[in-house]
PDB file of N, CA and C in Angstrom:
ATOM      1  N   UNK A   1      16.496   7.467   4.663  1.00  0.00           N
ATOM      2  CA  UNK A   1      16.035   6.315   3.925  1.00  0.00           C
ATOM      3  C   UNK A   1      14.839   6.724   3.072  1.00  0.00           C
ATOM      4  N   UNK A   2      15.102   6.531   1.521  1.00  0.00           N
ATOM      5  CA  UNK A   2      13.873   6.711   1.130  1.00  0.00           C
ATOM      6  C   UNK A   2      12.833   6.024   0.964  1.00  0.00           C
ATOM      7  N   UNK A   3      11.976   6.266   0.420  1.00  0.00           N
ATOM      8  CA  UNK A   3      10.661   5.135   0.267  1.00  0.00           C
ATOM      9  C   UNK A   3      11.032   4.040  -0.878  1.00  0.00           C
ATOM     10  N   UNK A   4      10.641   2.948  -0.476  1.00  0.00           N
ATOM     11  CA  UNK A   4      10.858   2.105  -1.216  1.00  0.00           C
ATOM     12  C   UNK A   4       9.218   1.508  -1.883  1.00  0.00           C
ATOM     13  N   UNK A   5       9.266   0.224  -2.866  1.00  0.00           N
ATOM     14  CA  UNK A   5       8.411   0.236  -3.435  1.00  0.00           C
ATOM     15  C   UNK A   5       8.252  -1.825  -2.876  1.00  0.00           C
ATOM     16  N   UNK A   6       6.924  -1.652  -1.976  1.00  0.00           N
ATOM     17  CA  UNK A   6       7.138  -3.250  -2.053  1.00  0.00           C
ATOM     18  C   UNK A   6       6.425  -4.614  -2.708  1.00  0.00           C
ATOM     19  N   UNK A   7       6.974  -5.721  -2.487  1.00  0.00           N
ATOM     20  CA  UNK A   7       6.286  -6.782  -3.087  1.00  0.00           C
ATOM     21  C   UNK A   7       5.180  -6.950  -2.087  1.00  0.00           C
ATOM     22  N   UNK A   8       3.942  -6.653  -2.080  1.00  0.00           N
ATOM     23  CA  UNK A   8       3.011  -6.291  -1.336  1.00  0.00           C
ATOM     24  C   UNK A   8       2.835  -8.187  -0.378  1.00  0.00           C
ATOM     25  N   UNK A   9       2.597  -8.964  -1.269  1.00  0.00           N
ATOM     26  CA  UNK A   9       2.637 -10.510  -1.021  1.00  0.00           C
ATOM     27  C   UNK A   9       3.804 -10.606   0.026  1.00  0.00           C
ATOM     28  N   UNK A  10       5.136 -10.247  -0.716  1.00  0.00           N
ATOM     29  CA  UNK A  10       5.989 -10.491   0.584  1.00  0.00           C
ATOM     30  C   UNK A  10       6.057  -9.783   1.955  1.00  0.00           C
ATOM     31  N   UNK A  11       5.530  -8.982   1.536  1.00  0.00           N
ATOM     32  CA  UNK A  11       5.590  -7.609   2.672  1.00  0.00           C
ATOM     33  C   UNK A  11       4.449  -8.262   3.397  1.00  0.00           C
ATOM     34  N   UNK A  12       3.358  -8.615   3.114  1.00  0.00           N
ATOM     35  CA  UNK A  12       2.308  -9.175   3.735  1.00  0.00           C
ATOM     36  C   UNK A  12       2.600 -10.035   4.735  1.00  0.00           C
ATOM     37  N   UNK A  13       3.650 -11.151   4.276  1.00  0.00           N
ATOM     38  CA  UNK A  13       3.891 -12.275   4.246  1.00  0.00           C
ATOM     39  C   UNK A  13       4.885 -12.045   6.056  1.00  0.00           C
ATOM     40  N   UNK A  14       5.718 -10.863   6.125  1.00  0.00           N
ATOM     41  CA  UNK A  14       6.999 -10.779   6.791  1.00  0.00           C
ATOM     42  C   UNK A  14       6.019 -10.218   8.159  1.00  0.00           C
ATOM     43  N   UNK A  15       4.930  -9.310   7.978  1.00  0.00           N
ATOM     44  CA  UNK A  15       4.412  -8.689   8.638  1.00  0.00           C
ATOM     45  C   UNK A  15       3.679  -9.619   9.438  1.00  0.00           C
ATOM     46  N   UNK A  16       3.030 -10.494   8.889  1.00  0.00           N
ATOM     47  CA  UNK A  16       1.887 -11.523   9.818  1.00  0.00           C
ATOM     48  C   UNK A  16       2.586 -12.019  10.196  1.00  0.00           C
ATOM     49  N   UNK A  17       4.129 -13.017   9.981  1.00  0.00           N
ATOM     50  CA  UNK A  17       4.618 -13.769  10.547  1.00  0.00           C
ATOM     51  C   UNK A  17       5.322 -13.410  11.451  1.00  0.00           C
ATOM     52  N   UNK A  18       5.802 -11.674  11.897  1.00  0.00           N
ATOM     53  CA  UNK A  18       6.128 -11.032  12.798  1.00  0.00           C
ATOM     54  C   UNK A  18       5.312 -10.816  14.080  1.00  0.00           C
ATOM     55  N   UNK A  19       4.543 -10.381  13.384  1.00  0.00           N
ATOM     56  CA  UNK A  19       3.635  -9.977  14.318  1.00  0.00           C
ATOM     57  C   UNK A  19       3.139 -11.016  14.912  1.00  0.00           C
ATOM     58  N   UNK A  20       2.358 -11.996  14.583  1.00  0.00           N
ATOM     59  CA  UNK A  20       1.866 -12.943  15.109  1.00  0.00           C
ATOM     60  C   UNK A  20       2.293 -13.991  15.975  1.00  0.00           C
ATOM     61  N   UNK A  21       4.185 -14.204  15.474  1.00  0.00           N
ATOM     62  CA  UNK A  21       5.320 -14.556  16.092  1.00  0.00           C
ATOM     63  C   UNK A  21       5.341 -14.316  17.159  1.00  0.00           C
ATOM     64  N   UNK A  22       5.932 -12.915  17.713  1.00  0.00           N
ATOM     65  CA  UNK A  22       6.887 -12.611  17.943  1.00  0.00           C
ATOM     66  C   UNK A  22       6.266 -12.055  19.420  1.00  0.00           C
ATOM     67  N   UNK A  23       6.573 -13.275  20.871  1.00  0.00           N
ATOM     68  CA  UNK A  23       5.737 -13.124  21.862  1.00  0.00           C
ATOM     69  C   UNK A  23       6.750 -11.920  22.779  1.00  0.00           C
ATOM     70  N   UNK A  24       7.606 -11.869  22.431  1.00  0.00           N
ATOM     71  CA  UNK A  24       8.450 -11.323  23.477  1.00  0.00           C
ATOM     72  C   UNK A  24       8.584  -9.386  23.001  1.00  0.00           C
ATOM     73  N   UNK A  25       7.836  -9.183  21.834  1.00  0.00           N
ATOM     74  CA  UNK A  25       8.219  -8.117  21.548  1.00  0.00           C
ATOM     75  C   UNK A  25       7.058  -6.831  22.239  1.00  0.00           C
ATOM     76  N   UNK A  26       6.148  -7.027  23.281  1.00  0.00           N
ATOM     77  CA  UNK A  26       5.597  -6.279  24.265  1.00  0.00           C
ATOM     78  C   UNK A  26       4.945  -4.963  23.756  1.00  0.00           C
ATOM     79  N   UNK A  27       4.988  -3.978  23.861  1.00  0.00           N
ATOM     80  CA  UNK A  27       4.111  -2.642  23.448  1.00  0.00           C
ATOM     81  C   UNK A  27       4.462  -2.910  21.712  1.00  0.00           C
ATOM     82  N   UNK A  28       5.683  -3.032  21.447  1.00  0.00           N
ATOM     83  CA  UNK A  28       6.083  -3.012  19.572  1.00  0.00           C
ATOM     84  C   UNK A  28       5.443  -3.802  19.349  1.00  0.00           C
ATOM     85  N   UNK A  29       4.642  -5.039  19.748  1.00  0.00           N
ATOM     86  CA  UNK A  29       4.041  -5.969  19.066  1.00  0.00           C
ATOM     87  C   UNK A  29       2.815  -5.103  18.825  1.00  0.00           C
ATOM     88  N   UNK A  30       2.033  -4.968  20.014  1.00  0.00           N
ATOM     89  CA  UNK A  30       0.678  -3.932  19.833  1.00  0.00           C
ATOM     90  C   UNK A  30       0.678  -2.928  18.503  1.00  0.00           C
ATOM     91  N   UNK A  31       2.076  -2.204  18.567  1.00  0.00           N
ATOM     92  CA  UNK A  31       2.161  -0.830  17.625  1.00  0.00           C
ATOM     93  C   UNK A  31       2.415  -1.695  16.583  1.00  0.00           C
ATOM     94  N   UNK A  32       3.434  -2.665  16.232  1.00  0.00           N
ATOM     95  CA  UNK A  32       3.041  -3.196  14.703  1.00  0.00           C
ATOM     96  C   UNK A  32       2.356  -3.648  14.525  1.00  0.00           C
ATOM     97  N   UNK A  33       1.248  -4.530  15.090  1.00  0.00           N
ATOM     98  CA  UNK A  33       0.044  -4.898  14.279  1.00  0.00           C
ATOM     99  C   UNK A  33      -0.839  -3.881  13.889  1.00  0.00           C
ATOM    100  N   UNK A  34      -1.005  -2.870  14.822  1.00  0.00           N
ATOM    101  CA  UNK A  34      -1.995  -1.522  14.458  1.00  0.00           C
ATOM    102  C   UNK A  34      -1.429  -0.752  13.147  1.00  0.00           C
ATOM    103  N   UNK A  35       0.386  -0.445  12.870  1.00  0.00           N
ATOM    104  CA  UNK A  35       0.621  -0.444  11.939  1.00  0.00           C
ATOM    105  C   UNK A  35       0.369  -2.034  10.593  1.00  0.00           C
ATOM    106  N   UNK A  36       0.338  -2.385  11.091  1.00  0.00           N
ATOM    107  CA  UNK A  36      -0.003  -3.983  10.077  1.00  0.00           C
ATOM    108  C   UNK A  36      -1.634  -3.562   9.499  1.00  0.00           C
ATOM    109  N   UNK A  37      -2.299  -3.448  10.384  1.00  0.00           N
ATOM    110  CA  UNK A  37      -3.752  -2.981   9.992  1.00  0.00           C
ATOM    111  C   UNK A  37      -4.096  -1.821   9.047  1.00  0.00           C
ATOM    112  N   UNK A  38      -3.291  -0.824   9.455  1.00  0.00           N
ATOM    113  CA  UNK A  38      -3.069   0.334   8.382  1.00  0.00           C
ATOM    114  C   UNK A  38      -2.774   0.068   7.162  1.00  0.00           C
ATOM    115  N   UNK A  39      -1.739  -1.086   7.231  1.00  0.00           N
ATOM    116  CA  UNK A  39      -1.147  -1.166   5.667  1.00  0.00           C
ATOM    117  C   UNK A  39      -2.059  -1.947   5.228  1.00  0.00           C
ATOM    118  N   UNK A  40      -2.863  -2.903   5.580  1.00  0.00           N
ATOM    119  CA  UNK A  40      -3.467  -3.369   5.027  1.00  0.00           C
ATOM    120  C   UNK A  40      -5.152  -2.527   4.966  1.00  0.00           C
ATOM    121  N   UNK A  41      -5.484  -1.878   5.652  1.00  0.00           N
ATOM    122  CA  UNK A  41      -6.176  -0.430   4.815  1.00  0.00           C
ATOM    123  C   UNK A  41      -5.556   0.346   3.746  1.00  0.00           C
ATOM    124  N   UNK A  42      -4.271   0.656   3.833  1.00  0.00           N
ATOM    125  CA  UNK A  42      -4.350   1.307   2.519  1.00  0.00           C
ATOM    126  C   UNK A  42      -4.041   0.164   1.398  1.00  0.00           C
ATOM    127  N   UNK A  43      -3.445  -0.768   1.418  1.00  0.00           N
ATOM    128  CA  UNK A  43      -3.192  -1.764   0.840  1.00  0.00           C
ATOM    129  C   UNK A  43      -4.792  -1.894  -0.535  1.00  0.00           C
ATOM    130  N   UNK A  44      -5.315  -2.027   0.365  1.00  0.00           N
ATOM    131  CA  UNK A  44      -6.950  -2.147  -0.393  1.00  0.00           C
ATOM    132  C   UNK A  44      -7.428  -0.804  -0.793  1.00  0.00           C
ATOM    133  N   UNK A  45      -7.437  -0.243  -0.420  1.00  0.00           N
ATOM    134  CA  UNK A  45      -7.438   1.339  -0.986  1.00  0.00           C
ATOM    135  C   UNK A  45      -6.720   1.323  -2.292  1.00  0.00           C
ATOM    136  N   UNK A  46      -5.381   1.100  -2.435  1.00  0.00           N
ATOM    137  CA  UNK A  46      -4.691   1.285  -3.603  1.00  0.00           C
ATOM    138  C   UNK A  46      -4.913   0.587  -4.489  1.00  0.00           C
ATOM    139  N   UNK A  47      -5.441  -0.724  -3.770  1.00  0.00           N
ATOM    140  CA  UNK A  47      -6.104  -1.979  -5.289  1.00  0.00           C
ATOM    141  C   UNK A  47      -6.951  -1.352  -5.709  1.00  0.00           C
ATOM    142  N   UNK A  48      -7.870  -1.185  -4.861  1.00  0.00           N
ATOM    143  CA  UNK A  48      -9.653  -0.247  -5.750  1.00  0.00           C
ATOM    144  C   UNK A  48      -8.760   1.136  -6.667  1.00  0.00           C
ATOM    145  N   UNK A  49      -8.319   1.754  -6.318  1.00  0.00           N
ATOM    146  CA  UNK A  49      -7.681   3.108  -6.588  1.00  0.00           C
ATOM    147  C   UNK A  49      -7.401   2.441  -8.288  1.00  0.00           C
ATOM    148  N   UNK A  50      -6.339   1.661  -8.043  1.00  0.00           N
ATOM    149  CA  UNK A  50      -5.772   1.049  -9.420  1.00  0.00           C
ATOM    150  C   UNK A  50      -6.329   0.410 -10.432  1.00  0.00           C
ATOM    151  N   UNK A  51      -7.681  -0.437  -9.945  1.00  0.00           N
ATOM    152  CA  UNK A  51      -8.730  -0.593 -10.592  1.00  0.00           C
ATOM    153  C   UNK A  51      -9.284  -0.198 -11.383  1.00  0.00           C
ATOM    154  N   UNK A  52      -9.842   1.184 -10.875  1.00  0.00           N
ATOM    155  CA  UNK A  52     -10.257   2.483 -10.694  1.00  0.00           C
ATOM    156  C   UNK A  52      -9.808   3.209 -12.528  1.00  0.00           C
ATOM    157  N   UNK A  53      -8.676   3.142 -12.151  1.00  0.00           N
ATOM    158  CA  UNK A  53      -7.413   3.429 -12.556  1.00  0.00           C
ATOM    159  C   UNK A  53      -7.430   3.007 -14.154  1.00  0.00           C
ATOM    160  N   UNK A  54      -7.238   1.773 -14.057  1.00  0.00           N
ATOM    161  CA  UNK A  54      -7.231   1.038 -15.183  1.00  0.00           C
ATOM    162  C   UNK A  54      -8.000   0.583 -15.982  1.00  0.00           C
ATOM    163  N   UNK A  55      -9.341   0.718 -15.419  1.00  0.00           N
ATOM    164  CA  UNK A  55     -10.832   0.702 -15.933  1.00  0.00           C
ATOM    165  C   UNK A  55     -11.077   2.134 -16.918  1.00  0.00           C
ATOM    166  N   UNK A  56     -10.939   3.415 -16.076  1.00  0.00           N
ATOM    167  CA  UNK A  56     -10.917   4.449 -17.218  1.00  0.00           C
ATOM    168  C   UNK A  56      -9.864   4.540 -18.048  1.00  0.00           C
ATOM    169  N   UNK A  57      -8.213   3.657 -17.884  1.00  0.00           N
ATOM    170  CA  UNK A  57      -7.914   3.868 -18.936  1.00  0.00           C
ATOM    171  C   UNK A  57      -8.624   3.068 -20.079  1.00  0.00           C
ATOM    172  N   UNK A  58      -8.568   2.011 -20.136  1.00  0.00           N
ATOM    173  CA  UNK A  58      -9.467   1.024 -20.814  1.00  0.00           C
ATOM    174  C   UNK A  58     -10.439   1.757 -21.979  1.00  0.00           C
ATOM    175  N   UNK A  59     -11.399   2.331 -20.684  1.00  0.00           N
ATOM    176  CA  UNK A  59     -12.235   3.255 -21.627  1.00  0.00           C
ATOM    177  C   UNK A  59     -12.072   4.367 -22.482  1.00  0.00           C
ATOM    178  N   UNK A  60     -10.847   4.764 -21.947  1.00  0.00           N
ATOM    179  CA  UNK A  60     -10.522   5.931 -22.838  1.00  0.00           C
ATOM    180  C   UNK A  60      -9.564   5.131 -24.472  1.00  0.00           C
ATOM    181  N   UNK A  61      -8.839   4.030 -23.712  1.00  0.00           N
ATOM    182  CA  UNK A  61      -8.399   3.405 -25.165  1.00  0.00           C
ATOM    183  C   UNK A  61      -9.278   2.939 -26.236  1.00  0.00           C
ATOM    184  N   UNK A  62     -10.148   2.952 -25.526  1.00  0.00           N
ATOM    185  CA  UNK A  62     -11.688   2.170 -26.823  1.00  0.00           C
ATOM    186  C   UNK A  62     -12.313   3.229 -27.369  1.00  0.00           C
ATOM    187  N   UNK A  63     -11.947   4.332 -26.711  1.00  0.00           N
ATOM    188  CA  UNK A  63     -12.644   5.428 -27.308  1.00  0.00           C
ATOM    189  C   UNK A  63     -11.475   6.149 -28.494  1.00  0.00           C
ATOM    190  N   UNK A  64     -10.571   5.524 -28.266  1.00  0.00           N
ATOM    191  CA  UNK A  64      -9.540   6.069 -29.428  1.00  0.00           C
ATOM    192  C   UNK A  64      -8.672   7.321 -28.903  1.00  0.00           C
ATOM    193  N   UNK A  65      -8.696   7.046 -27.598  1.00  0.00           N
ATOM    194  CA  UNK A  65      -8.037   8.456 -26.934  1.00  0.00           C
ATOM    195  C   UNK A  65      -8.237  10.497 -27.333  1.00  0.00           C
ATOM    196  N   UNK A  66      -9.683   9.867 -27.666  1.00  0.00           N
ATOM    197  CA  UNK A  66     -10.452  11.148 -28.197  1.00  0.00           C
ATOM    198  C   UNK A  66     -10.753  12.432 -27.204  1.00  0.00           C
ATOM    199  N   UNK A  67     -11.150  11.362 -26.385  1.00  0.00           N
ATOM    200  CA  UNK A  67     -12.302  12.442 -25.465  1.00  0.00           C
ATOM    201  C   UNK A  67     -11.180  13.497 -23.914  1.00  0.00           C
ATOM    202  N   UNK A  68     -11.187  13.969 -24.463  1.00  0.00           N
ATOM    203  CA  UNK A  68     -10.136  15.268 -23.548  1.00  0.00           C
ATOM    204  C   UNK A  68     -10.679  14.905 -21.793  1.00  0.00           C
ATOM    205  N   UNK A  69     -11.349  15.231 -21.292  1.00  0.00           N
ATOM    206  CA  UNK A  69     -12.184  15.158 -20.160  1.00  0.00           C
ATOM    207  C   UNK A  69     -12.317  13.633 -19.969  1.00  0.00           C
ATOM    208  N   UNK A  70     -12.690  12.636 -20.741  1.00  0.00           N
ATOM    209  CA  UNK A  70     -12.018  11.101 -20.286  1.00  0.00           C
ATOM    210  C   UNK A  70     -10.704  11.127 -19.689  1.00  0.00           C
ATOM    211  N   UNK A  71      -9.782  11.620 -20.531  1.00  0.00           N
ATOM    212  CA  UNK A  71      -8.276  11.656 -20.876  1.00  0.00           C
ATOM    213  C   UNK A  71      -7.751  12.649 -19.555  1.00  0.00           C
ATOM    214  N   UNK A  72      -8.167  13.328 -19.135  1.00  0.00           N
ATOM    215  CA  UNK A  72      -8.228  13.752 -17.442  1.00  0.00           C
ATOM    216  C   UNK A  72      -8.604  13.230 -16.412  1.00  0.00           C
ATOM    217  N   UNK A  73      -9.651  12.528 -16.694  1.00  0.00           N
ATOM    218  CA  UNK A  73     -10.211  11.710 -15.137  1.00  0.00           C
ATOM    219  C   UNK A  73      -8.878  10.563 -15.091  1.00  0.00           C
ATOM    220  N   UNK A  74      -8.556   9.955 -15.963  1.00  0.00           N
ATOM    221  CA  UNK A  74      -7.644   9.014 -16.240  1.00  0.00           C
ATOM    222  C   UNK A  74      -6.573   9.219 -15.707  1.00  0.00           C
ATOM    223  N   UNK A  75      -6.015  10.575 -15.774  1.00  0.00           N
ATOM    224  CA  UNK A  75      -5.135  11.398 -15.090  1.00  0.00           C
ATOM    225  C   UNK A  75      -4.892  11.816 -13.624  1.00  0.00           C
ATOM    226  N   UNK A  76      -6.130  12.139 -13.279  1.00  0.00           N
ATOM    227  CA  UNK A  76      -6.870  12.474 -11.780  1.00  0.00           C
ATOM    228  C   UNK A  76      -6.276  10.680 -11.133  1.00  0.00           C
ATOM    229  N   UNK A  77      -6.858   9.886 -12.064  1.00  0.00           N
ATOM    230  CA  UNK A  77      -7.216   8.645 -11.174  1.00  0.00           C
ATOM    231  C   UNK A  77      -5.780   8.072 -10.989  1.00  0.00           C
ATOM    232  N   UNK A  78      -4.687   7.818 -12.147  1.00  0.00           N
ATOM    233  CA  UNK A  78      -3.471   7.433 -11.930  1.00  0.00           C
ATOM    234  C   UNK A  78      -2.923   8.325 -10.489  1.00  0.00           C
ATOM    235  N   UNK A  79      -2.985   9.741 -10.366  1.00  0.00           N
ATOM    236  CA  UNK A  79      -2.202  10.491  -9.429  1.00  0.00           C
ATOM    237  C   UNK A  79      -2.915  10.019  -8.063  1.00  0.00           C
ATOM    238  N   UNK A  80      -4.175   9.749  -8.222  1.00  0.00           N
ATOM    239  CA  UNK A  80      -5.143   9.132  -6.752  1.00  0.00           C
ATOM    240  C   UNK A  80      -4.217   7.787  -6.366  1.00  0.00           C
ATOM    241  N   UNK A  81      -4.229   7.102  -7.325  1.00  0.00           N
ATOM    242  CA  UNK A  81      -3.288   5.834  -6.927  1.00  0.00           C
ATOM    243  C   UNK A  81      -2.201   5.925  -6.706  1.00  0.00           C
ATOM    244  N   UNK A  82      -1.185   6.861  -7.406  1.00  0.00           N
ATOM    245  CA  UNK A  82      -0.043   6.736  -6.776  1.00  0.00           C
ATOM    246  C   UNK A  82       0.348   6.983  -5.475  1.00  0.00           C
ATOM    247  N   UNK A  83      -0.850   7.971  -4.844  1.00  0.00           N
ATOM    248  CA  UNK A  83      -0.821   8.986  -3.825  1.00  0.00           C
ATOM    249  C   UNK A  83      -0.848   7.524  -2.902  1.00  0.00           C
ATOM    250  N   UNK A  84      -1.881   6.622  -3.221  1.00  0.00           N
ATOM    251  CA  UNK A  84      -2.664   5.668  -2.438  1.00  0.00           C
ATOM    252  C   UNK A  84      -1.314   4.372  -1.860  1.00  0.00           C
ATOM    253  N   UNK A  85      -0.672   4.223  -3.428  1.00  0.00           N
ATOM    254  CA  UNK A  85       0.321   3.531  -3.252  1.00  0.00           C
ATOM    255  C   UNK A  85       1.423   3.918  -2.487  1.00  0.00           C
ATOM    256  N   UNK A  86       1.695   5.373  -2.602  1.00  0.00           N
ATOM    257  CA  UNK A  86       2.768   6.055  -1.394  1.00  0.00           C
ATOM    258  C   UNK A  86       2.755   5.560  -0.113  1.00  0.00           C
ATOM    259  N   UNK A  87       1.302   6.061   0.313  1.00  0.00           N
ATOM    260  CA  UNK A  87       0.344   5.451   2.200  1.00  0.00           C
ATOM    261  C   UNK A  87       0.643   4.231   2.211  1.00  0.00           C
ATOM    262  N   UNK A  88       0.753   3.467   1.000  1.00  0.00           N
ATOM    263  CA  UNK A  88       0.534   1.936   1.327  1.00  0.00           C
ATOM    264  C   UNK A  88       1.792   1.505   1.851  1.00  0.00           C
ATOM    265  N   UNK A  89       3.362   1.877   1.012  1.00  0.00           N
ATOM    266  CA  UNK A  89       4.630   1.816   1.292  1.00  0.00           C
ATOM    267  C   UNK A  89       4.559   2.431   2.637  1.00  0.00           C
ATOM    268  N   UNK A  90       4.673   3.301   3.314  1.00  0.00           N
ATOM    269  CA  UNK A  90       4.627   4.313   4.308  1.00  0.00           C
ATOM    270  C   UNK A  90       4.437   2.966   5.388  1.00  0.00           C
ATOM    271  N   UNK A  91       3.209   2.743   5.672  1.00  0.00           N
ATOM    272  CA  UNK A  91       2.558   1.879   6.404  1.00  0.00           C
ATOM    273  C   UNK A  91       3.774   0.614   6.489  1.00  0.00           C
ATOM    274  N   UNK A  92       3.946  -0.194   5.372  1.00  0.00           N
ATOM    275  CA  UNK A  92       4.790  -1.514   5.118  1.00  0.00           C
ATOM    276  C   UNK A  92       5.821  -1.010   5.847  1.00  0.00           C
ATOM    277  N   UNK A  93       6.368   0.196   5.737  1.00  0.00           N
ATOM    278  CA  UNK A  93       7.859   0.217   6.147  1.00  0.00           C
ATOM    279  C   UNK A  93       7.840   0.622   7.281  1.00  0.00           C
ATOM    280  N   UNK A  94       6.840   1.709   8.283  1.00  0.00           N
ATOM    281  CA  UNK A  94       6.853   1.675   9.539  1.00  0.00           C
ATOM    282  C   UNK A  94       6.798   0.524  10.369  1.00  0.00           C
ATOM    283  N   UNK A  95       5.631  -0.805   9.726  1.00  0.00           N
ATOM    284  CA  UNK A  95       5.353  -2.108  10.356  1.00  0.00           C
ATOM    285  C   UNK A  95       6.375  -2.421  10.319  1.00  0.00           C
ATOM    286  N   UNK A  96       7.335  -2.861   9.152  1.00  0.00           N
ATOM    287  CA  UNK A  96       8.971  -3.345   9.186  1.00  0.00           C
ATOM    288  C   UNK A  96       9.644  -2.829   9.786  1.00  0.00           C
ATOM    289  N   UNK A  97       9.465  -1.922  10.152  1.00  0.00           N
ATOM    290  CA  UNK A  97      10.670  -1.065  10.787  1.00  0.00           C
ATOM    291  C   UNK A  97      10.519  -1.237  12.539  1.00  0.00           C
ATOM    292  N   UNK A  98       9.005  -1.039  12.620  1.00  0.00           N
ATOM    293  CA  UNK A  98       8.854  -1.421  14.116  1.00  0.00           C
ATOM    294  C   UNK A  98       9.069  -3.054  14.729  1.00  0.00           C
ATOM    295  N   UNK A  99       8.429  -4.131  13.834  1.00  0.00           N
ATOM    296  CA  UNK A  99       8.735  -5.580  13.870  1.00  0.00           C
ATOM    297  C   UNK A  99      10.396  -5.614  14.303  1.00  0.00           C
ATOM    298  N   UNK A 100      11.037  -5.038  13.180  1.00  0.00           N
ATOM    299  CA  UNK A 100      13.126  -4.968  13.525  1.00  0.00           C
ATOM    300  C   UNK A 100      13.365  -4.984  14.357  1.00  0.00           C
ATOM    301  N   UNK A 101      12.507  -3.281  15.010  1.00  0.00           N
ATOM    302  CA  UNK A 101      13.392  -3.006  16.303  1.00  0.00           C
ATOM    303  C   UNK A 101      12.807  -3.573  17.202  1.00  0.00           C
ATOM    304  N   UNK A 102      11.989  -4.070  17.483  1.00  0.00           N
ATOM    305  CA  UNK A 102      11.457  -4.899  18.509  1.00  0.00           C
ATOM    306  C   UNK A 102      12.255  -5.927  18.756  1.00  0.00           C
ATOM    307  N   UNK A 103      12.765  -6.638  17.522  1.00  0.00           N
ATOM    308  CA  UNK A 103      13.547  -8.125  17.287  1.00  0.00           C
ATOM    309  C   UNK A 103      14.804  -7.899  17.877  1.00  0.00           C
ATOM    310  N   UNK A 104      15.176  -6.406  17.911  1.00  0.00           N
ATOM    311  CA  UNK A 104      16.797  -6.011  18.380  1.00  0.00           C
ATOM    312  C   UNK A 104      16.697  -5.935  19.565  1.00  0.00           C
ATOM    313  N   UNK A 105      15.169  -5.790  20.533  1.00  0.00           N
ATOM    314  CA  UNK A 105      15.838  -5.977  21.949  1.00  0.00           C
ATOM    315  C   UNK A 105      15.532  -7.242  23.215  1.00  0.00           C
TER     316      UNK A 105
END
């Protein structure tokens, strides 16, 4: 299965109501919320990251896409976020994945 890319809101959304639900699901409940917590660490990580992100592009567009060394950090910072956004999926889909199988027994 590969990585998928999620609606962070919904993903949010499936995770609390699992977790918080779901009385019968015993040690998996423990391990998905601790995964739930993760995603929502990197979750925020990847907002600032993207921020981040989109702030030096900004600056580099006002600058007329002149400055070489702007035009790299910009670069640096997109690959920081994507990296950030990877962890963030990672996280969503272990929590989903553990919430499931919990639900299957």
């Amino acid at each position: 299965m590969g990585l998928e890319v999620f609606d962070h809101y919904e993903c949010d959304g499936q995770i609390e109501l699992f977790v918080i639900q779901e009385e019968n699901m015993g040690t998996d409940k423990t391990i998905a919320k601790r995964f739930c917590e993760y995603y929502k660490a990197c979750r925020d990580k990847e907002e600032r990251k993207r921020r981040e992100w989109y702030a030096l592009a900004e600056m580099w567009k006002k600058d007329g896409y002149i400055d070489d060394a702007l035009g790299d950090r910009v670069e640096a910072a997109q690959k920081e976020y994507a990296e950030a956004e990877k962890e963030t999926n990672i996280f969503a889909r272990l929590a989903l994945d553990c919430i499931l199988e919990g639900q299957k027994r």
